């Protein structure tokens, strides 16, 4: 299916989403992956992961007018070798998404809300966040947990810091899940310093997509 969403934000960041319906060979033809990189991808045992990697490259080809080359820092954070544009990348089973900006730091995450996110409550939420969960509607609670998880992952990518305690260091203010909305969150550094963030989210084809800019 290819590119299903391109959203330019007031900050001038651009969110782009690709729905993976192509075969692996179709993605190879769309992605223009360099030979050495293609060799690395071919060694991945999981076909699903290979297709996700290829779909990211196909999405980059669709979004950028000039050919860009994707690489990763030692910690796994992505960057473009021949372009100063900042980028964050996420993928789930059938979707990949990126967010780009000329200057600002970024984070993005996508997850299917049909997954069971009950484990997130125990390992990634603070006591206050647990108190804010919806208790009457199981599906709404799971969606809420999915958004919590995506928000914390997006901030984690934005901060680019190792060994972050999601429950202790990332606090998301109370919210009610809707089709799209804004989240307020705080990142607490180990020294006690706090950074505040405003994130945005949307539900697309039963997937929670959350991003942060700046």
Short mmCIF file of C-alpha atoms in Angstrom, two decimals:
data_model
loop_
_atom_site.label_atom_id
_atom_site.label_comp_id
_atom_site.label_asym_id
_atom_site.label_seq_id
_atom_site.Cartn_x
_atom_site.Cartn_y
_atom_site.Cartn_z
CA UNK A 1 0.00 0.00 0.00
CA UNK A 2 2.93 2.33 0.66
CA UNK A 3 2.73 5.87 2.02
CA UNK A 4 -0.57 6.34 3.88
CA UNK A 5 0.10 9.51 5.87
CA UNK A 6 2.22 12.62 5.59
CA UNK A 7 1.56 15.21 8.27
CA UNK A 8 3.42 18.51 8.49
CA UNK A 9 3.32 19.87 12.05
CA UNK A 10 3.26 23.53 13.14
CA UNK A 11 6.89 23.01 14.25
CA UNK A 12 7.74 22.14 10.61
CA UNK A 13 8.47 18.54 11.60
CA UNK A 14 7.01 15.98 9.19
CA UNK A 15 5.45 12.65 10.23
CA UNK A 16 5.26 9.98 7.52
CA UNK A 17 3.72 6.50 7.76
CA UNK A 18 4.07 3.50 5.43
CA UNK A 19 1.65 0.54 5.50
CA UNK A 20 3.51 -2.63 4.56
CA UNK A 21 1.44 -4.70 2.13
CA UNK A 22 4.17 -5.31 -0.45
CA UNK A 23 6.18 -8.47 -0.96
CA UNK A 24 9.84 -8.44 -0.02
CA UNK A 25 10.85 -8.23 -3.69
CA UNK A 26 8.51 -5.29 -4.27
CA UNK A 27 10.04 -3.47 -1.31
CA UNK A 28 13.55 -4.14 -2.62
CA UNK A 29 12.61 -2.51 -5.92
CA UNK A 30 11.13 0.49 -4.08
CA UNK A 31 13.93 0.97 -1.58
CA UNK A 32 17.13 1.36 -3.64
CA UNK A 33 19.24 -0.07 -0.83
CA UNK A 34 23.06 0.05 -1.37
CA UNK A 35 24.64 -3.37 -1.97
CA UNK A 36 26.54 -3.55 1.33
CA UNK A 37 23.44 -2.61 3.30
CA UNK A 38 21.32 -5.07 1.33
CA UNK A 39 23.77 -7.81 2.29
CA UNK A 40 23.29 -6.95 5.96
CA UNK A 41 19.50 -6.97 5.63
CA UNK A 42 19.57 -10.31 3.79
CA UNK A 43 21.26 -11.90 6.83
CA UNK A 44 18.24 -11.10 9.05
CA UNK A 45 16.37 -14.34 9.62
CA UNK A 46 12.93 -12.82 10.17
CA UNK A 47 11.17 -11.96 6.92
CA UNK A 48 8.93 -9.54 8.81
CA UNK A 49 11.94 -7.61 10.14
CA UNK A 50 13.60 -7.61 6.71
CA UNK A 51 10.44 -6.12 5.22
CA UNK A 52 10.30 -3.48 7.96
CA UNK A 53 13.90 -2.47 7.24
CA UNK A 54 13.19 -2.28 3.52
CA UNK A 55 9.96 -0.34 4.07
CA UNK A 56 11.88 2.31 6.03
CA UNK A 57 14.20 2.76 3.04
CA UNK A 58 11.22 2.87 0.66
CA UNK A 59 9.62 5.52 2.87
CA UNK A 60 12.81 7.59 2.83
CA UNK A 61 12.83 7.38 -0.98
CA UNK A 62 9.25 8.63 -1.03
CA UNK A 63 9.76 11.48 1.45
CA UNK A 64 13.11 12.91 0.34
CA UNK A 65 13.66 14.43 -3.09
CA UNK A 66 17.35 13.58 -3.01
CA UNK A 67 18.72 10.12 -2.25
CA UNK A 68 19.54 9.80 1.46
CA UNK A 69 21.60 7.13 3.20
CA UNK A 70 20.47 5.78 6.54
CA UNK A 71 22.97 4.77 9.20
CA UNK A 72 22.98 4.23 12.97
CA UNK A 73 25.10 5.40 15.87
CA UNK A 74 26.65 2.81 18.19
CA UNK A 75 23.61 3.07 20.51
CA UNK A 76 21.27 2.28 17.61
CA UNK A 77 19.95 5.81 17.07
CA UNK A 78 19.38 6.50 13.36
CA UNK A 79 20.86 9.34 11.34
CA UNK A 80 21.17 10.34 7.70
CA UNK A 81 24.75 10.20 6.43
CA UNK A 82 24.40 12.79 3.69
CA UNK A 83 21.72 15.05 5.14
CA UNK A 84 21.57 17.30 8.21
CA UNK A 85 17.87 16.57 8.78
CA UNK A 86 17.20 14.89 12.14
CA UNK A 87 15.18 11.68 12.06
CA UNK A 88 13.48 9.21 14.37
CA UNK A 89 12.14 5.85 13.18
CA UNK A 90 9.66 3.31 14.48
CA UNK A 91 8.09 0.13 13.16
CA UNK A 92 5.60 -2.51 14.16
CA UNK A 93 4.31 -5.59 12.32
CA UNK A 94 2.74 -3.88 9.30
CA UNK A 95 3.69 -0.23 9.69
CA UNK A 96 6.81 1.91 9.71
CA UNK A 97 6.85 5.60 10.56
CA UNK A 98 9.41 8.39 10.64
CA UNK A 99 9.50 11.95 11.89
CA UNK A 100 11.96 14.48 10.49
CA UNK A 101 13.02 18.03 11.31
CA UNK A 102 15.82 20.27 10.11
CA UNK A 103 17.02 21.16 13.63
CA UNK A 104 14.95 19.79 16.52
CA UNK A 105 15.53 16.53 18.39
CA UNK A 106 12.78 14.00 17.81
CA UNK A 107 11.14 10.82 18.99
CA UNK A 108 8.37 8.64 17.52
CA UNK A 109 6.80 5.27 18.32
CA UNK A 110 3.97 3.15 16.92
CA UNK A 111 2.26 0.06 18.37
CA UNK A 112 -0.84 -1.98 17.56
CA UNK A 113 -3.55 -1.41 20.18
CA UNK A 114 -4.66 -5.01 19.59
CA UNK A 115 -1.59 -6.14 21.53
CA UNK A 116 -1.95 -6.92 25.22
CA UNK A 117 -0.27 -4.05 27.09
CA UNK A 118 -1.09 -5.23 30.61
CA UNK A 119 2.61 -5.76 31.37
CA UNK A 120 3.24 -2.04 30.77
CA UNK A 121 1.25 -1.18 33.87
CA UNK A 122 3.68 -3.11 36.08
CA UNK A 123 7.01 -2.30 34.45
CA UNK A 124 6.67 1.19 32.97
CA UNK A 125 4.07 3.22 34.88
CA UNK A 126 4.39 5.26 38.05
CA UNK A 127 1.90 4.94 40.91
CA UNK A 128 0.21 8.17 39.82
CA UNK A 129 -0.11 6.93 36.23
CA UNK A 130 -1.58 3.64 37.43
CA UNK A 131 -4.14 5.59 39.50
CA UNK A 132 -5.12 7.48 36.32
CA UNK A 133 -5.89 4.33 34.32
CA UNK A 134 -9.39 3.56 33.08
CA UNK A 135 -10.74 0.65 35.16
CA UNK A 136 -14.25 0.22 33.74
CA UNK A 137 -13.48 -0.45 30.09
CA UNK A 138 -10.85 -3.12 29.32
CA UNK A 139 -10.32 -2.06 25.69
CA UNK A 140 -10.00 1.62 26.57
CA UNK A 141 -7.53 0.76 29.31
CA UNK A 142 -5.41 -1.24 26.87
CA UNK A 143 -5.45 1.67 24.40
CA UNK A 144 -4.45 4.00 27.22
CA UNK A 145 -1.55 1.71 28.12
CA UNK A 146 -0.47 1.56 24.47
CA UNK A 147 -0.37 5.36 24.30
CA UNK A 148 1.55 5.53 27.60
CA UNK A 149 4.12 3.08 26.23
CA UNK A 150 4.48 4.87 22.88
CA UNK A 151 4.83 8.23 24.64
CA UNK A 152 7.58 6.94 26.90
CA UNK A 153 9.37 5.26 24.00
CA UNK A 154 9.17 8.48 21.97
CA UNK A 155 10.67 10.50 24.84
CA UNK A 156 13.35 7.84 25.38
CA UNK A 157 14.35 8.13 21.71
CA UNK A 158 14.26 11.92 21.93
CA UNK A 159 16.52 11.99 25.01
CA UNK A 160 19.02 9.47 23.57
CA UNK A 161 20.11 8.38 27.06
CA UNK A 162 20.90 4.81 28.08
CA UNK A 163 19.34 3.00 31.04
CA UNK A 164 16.20 5.06 31.53
CA UNK A 165 13.68 3.89 34.15
CA UNK A 166 10.35 4.45 32.39
CA UNK A 167 8.34 4.34 35.63
CA UNK A 168 10.60 6.65 37.62
CA UNK A 169 11.98 9.04 35.03
CA UNK A 170 9.16 9.57 32.52
CA UNK A 171 5.83 10.85 33.86
CA UNK A 172 2.86 11.36 31.53
CA UNK A 173 0.02 13.53 32.77
CA UNK A 174 -3.49 12.12 32.96
CA UNK A 175 -5.35 11.88 29.63
CA UNK A 176 -8.43 10.26 28.11
CA UNK A 177 -7.72 8.29 24.90
CA UNK A 178 -9.29 9.79 21.78
CA UNK A 179 -8.70 9.57 18.06
CA UNK A 180 -5.93 12.13 18.46
CA UNK A 181 -4.70 14.44 21.15
CA UNK A 182 -1.91 16.12 23.09
CA UNK A 183 0.05 14.68 26.02
CA UNK A 184 2.05 16.50 28.67
CA UNK A 185 5.07 14.66 30.07
CA UNK A 186 8.14 15.20 32.23
CA UNK A 187 11.55 13.57 31.98
CA UNK A 188 13.46 13.47 35.27
CA UNK A 189 17.24 13.21 34.95
CA UNK A 190 19.26 11.20 37.47
CA UNK A 191 20.46 14.48 39.03
CA UNK A 192 16.87 15.64 39.57
CA UNK A 193 16.75 18.13 36.67
CA UNK A 194 13.43 18.01 34.81
CA UNK A 195 12.58 18.52 31.13
CA UNK A 196 8.97 19.07 30.14
CA UNK A 197 7.53 17.90 26.82
CA UNK A 198 4.35 18.21 24.82
CA UNK A 199 3.66 15.16 22.68
CA UNK A 200 0.99 14.46 20.09
CA UNK A 201 -0.72 11.18 19.34
CA UNK A 202 -3.22 9.72 16.91
CA UNK A 203 -4.90 6.36 16.37
CA UNK A 204 -4.43 5.09 12.84
CA UNK A 205 -5.89 1.73 11.76
CA UNK A 206 -5.92 0.50 15.37
CA UNK A 207 -2.35 1.61 15.96
CA UNK A 208 -1.22 4.20 18.48
CA UNK A 209 1.26 6.66 16.97
CA UNK A 210 2.99 9.15 19.31
CA UNK A 211 5.67 11.74 18.56
CA UNK A 212 7.60 14.48 20.30
CA UNK A 213 9.51 17.42 18.81
CA UNK A 214 12.00 19.68 20.58
#
